[in-house]
mmCIF file of C-alpha atoms in Angstrom:
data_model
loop_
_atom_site.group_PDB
_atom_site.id
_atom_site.type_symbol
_atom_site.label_atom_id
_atom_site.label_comp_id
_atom_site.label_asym_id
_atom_site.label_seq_id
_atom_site.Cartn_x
_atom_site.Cartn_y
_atom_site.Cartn_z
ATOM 1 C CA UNK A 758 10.251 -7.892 -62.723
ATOM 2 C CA UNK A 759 7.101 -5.743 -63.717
ATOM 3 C CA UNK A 760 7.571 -2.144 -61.696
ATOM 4 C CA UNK A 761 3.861 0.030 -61.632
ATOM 5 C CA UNK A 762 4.060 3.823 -61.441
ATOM 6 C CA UNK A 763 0.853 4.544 -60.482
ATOM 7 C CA UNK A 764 2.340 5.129 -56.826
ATOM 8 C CA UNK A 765 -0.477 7.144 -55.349
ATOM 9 C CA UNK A 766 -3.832 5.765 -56.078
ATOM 10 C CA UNK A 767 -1.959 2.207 -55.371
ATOM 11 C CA UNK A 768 -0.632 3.448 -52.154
ATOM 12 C CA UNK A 769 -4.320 4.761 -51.144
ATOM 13 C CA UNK A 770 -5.757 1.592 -52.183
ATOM 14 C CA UNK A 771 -3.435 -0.079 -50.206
ATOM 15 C CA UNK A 772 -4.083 1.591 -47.103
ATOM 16 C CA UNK A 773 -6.811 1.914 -47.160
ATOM 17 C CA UNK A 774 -7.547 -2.058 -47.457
ATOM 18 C CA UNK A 775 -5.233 -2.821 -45.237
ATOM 19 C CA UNK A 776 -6.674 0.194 -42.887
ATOM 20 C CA UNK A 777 -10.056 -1.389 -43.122
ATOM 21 C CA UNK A 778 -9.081 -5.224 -42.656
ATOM 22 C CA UNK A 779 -7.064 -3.791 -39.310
ATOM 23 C CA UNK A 780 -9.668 -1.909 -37.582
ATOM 24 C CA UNK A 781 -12.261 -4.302 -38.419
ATOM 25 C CA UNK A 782 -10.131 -7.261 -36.706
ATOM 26 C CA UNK A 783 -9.597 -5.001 -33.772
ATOM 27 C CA UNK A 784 -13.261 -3.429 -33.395
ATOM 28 C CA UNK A 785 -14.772 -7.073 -33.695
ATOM 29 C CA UNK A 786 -12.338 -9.046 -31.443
ATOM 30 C CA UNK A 787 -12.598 -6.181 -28.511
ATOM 31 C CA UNK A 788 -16.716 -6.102 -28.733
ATOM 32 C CA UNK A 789 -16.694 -10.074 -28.914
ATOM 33 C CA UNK A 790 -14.442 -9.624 -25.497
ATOM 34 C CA UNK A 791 -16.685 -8.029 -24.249
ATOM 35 C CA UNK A 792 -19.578 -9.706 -24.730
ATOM 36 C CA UNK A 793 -17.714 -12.996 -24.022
ATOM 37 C CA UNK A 794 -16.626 -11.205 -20.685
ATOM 38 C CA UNK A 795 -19.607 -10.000 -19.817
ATOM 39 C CA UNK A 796 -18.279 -6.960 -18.086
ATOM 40 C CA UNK A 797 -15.913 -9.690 -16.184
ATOM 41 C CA UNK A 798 -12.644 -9.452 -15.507
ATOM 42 C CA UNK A 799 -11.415 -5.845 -16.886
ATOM 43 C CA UNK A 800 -7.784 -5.716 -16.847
ATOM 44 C CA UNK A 801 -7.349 -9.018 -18.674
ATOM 45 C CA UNK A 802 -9.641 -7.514 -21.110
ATOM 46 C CA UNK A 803 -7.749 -4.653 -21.358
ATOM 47 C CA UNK A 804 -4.341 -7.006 -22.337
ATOM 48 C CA UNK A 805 -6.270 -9.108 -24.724
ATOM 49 C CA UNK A 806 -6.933 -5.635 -25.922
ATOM 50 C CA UNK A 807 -3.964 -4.730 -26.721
ATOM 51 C CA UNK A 808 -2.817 -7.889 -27.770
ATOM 52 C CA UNK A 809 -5.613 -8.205 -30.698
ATOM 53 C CA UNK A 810 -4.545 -4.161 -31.757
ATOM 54 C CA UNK A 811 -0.684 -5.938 -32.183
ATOM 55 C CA UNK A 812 -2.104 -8.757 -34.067
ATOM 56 C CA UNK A 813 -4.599 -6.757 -36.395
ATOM 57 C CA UNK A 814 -2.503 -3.706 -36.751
ATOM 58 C CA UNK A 815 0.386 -6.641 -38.272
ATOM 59 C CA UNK A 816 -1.351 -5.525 -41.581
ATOM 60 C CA UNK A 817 0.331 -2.701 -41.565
ATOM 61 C CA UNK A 818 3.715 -4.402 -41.901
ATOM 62 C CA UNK A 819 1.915 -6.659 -44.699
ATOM 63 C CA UNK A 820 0.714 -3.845 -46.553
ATOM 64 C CA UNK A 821 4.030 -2.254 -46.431
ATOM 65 C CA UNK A 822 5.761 -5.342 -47.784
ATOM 66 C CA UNK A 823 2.799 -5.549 -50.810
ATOM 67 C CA UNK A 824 3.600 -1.842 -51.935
ATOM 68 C CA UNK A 825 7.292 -2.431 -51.645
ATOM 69 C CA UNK A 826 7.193 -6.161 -53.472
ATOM 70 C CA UNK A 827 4.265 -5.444 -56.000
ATOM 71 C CA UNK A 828 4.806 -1.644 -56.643
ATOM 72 C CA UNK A 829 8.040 -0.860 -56.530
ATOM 73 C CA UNK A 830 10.020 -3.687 -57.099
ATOM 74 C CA UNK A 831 11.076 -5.083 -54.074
ATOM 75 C CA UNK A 832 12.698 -1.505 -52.913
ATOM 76 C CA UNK A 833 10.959 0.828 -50.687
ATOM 77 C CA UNK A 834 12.806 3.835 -48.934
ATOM 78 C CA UNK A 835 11.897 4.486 -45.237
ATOM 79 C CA UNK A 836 9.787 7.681 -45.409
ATOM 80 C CA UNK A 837 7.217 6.112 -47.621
ATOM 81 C CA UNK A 838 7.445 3.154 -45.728
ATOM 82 C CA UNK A 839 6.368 5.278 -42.729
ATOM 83 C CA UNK A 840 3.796 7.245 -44.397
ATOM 84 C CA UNK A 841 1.798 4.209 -45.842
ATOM 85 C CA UNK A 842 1.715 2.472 -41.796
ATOM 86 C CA UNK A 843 0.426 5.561 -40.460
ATOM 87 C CA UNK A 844 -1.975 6.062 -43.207
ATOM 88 C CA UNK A 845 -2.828 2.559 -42.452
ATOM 89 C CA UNK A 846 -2.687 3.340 -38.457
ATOM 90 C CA UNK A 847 -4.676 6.194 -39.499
ATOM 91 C CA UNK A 848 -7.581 4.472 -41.019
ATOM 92 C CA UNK A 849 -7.805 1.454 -38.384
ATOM 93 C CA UNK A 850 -8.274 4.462 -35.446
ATOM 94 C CA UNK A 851 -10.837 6.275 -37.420
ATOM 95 C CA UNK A 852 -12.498 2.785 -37.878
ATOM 96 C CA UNK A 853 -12.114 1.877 -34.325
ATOM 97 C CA UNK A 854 -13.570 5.345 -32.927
ATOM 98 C CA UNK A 855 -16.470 5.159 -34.985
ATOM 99 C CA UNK A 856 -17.638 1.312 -34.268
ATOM 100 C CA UNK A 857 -16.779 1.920 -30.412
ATOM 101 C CA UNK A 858 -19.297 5.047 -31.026
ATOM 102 C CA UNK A 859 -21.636 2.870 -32.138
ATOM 103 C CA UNK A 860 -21.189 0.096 -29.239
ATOM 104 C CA UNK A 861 -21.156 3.083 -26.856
ATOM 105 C CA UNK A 862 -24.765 4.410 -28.373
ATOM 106 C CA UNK A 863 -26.131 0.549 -28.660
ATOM 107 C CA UNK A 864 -25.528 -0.378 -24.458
ATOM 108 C CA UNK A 865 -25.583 3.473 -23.120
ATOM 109 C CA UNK A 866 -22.903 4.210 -22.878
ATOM 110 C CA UNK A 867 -22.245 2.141 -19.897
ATOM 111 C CA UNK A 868 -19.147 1.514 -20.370
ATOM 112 C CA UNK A 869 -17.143 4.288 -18.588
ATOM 113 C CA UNK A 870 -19.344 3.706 -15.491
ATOM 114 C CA UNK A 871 -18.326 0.359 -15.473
ATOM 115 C CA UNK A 872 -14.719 1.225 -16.134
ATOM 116 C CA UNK A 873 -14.766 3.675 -13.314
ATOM 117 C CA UNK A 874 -16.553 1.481 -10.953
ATOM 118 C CA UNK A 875 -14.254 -1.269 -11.631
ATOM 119 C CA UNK A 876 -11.101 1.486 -10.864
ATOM 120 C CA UNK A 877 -12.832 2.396 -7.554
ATOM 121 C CA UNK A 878 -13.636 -0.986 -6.552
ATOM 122 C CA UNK A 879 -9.319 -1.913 -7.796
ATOM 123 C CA UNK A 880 -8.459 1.170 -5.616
ATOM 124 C CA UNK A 881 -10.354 0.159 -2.368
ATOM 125 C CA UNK A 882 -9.229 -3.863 -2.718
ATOM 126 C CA UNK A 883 -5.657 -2.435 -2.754
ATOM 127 C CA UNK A 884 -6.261 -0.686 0.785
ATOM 128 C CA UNK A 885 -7.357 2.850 -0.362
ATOM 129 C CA UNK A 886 -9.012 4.772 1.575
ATOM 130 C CA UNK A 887 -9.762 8.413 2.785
ATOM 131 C CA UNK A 888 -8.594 11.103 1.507
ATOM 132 C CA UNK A 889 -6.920 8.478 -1.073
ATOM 133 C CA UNK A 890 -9.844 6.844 -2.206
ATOM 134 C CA UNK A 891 -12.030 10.214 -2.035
ATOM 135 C CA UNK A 892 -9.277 11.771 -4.557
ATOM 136 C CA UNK A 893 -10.002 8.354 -6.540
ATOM 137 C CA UNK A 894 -13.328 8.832 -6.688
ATOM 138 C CA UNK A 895 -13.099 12.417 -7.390
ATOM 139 C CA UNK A 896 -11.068 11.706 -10.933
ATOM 140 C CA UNK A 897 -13.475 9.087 -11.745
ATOM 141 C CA UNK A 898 -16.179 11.637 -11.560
ATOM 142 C CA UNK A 899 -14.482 13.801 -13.849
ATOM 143 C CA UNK A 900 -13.542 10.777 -16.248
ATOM 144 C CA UNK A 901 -16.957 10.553 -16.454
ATOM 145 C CA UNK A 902 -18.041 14.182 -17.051
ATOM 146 C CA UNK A 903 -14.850 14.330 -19.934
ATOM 147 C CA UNK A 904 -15.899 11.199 -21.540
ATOM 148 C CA UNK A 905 -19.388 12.622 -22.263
ATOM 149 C CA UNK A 906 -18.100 14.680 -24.399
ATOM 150 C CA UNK A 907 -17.011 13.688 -28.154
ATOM 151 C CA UNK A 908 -14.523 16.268 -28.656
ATOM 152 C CA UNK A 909 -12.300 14.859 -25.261
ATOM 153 C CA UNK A 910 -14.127 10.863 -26.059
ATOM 154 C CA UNK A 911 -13.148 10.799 -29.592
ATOM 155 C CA UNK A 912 -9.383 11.828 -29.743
ATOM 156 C CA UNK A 913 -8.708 9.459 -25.949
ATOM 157 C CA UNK A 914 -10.103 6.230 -28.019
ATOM 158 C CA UNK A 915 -8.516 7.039 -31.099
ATOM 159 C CA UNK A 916 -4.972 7.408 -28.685
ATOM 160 C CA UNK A 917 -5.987 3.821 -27.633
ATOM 161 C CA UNK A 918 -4.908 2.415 -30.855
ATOM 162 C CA UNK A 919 -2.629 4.964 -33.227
ATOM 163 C CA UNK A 920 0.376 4.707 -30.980
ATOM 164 C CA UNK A 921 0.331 0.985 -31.079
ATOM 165 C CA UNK A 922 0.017 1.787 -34.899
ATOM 166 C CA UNK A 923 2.564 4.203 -34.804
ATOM 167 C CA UNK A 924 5.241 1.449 -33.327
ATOM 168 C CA UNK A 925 4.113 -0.953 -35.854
ATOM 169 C CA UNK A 926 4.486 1.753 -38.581
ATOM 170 C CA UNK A 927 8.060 2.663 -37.375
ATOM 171 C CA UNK A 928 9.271 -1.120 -37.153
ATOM 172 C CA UNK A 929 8.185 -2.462 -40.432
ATOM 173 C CA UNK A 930 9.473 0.910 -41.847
ATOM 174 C CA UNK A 931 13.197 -0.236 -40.229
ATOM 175 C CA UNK A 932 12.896 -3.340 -41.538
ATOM 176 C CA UNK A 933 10.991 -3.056 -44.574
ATOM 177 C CA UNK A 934 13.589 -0.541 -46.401
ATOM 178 C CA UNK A 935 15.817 -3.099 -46.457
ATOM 179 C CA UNK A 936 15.093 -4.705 -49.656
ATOM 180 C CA UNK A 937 17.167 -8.098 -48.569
ATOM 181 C CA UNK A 938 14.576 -8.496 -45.423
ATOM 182 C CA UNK A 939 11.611 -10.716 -46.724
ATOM 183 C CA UNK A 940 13.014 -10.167 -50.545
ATOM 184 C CA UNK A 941 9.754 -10.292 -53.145
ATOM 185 C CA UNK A 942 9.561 -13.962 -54.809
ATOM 186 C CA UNK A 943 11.425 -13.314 -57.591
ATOM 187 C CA UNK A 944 9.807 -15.993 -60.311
#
């Protein structure tokens, strides 16, 4: 077994492809939601969401496993571990925040008046009303006013997908460590 030791442009490479390949699965699958939705349906949205950042952000526990396997022969300690998925995490947030820019620019930036529409419209089909819904309709306002701004828009959708990353990170950093979990094909 051939071990490299050029660790650090290897590990960049790494996450960085594997960074790439994860926030392009997510950013693609979420804007073909919601152009399959149509604006439909929200909350089921929001889980198939989720559920396609769990999928894409997997990479990060294959990209893990290729540095350990093809790098460092099959042993990798946790730290590093760590440090590549949230590089990885890292990359597929910056990726995600700058495509959903882009999607927010392209439709104009209708989507947080849809969002808070749809949050209004939840709270009053649950019974909501007076001072309740008023309150409800006063943080929507503000959700709206925040979101206009980058600095507060930016950092929330980038939140939307690093702490999924972050579990991922952590998890395949458990398991990855140990070199007898998923051992490299040894040929």
């Amino acid at each position: 077994m051939i071990i490299k030791r050029n660790g650090g442009s290897t590990m960049q490479k790494i996450a960085l492809t594997y960074g790439v390949l994860s926030g392009t699965i997510v950013i693609l699958s979420m804007l073909l939601g919601i152009v399959a939705s149509g604006g439909e349906s929200f909350w089921s949205s929001e889980i198939f969401g989720y559920l396609i950042m769990l999928i894409a952000l997997s990479m990060i526990f294959v990209g893990i496993k290729k540095y350990r396997d093809q790098e460092l022969g099959g042993m990798i300690k946790f730290m590093p571990a760590l440090g590549l998925g949230v590089a990885i995490s890292a990359i597929a947030g910056v990726i995600y925040v700058f495509v959903w820019e882009i999607y927010l620019i392209s439709s104009d930036y209708a989507f947080i008046n849809d969002y808070t529409a749809s949050l209004i419209e939840k709270a009053k089909s649950e019974g909501t009303s007076g001072a309740a819904l008023e309150k409800v309709v006063s943080e929507m306002q503000q959700l709206v006013e925040d979101y206009a701004k980058p600095w507060i828009r930016w950092p929330m959708t980038f939140l939307e997908i690093f702490p999924v990353g972050l579990l991922i990170s952590l998890i395949s950093a458990a398991l990855l460590r140990n070199a007898r979990f998923l051992p490299a094909n040894s040929k």
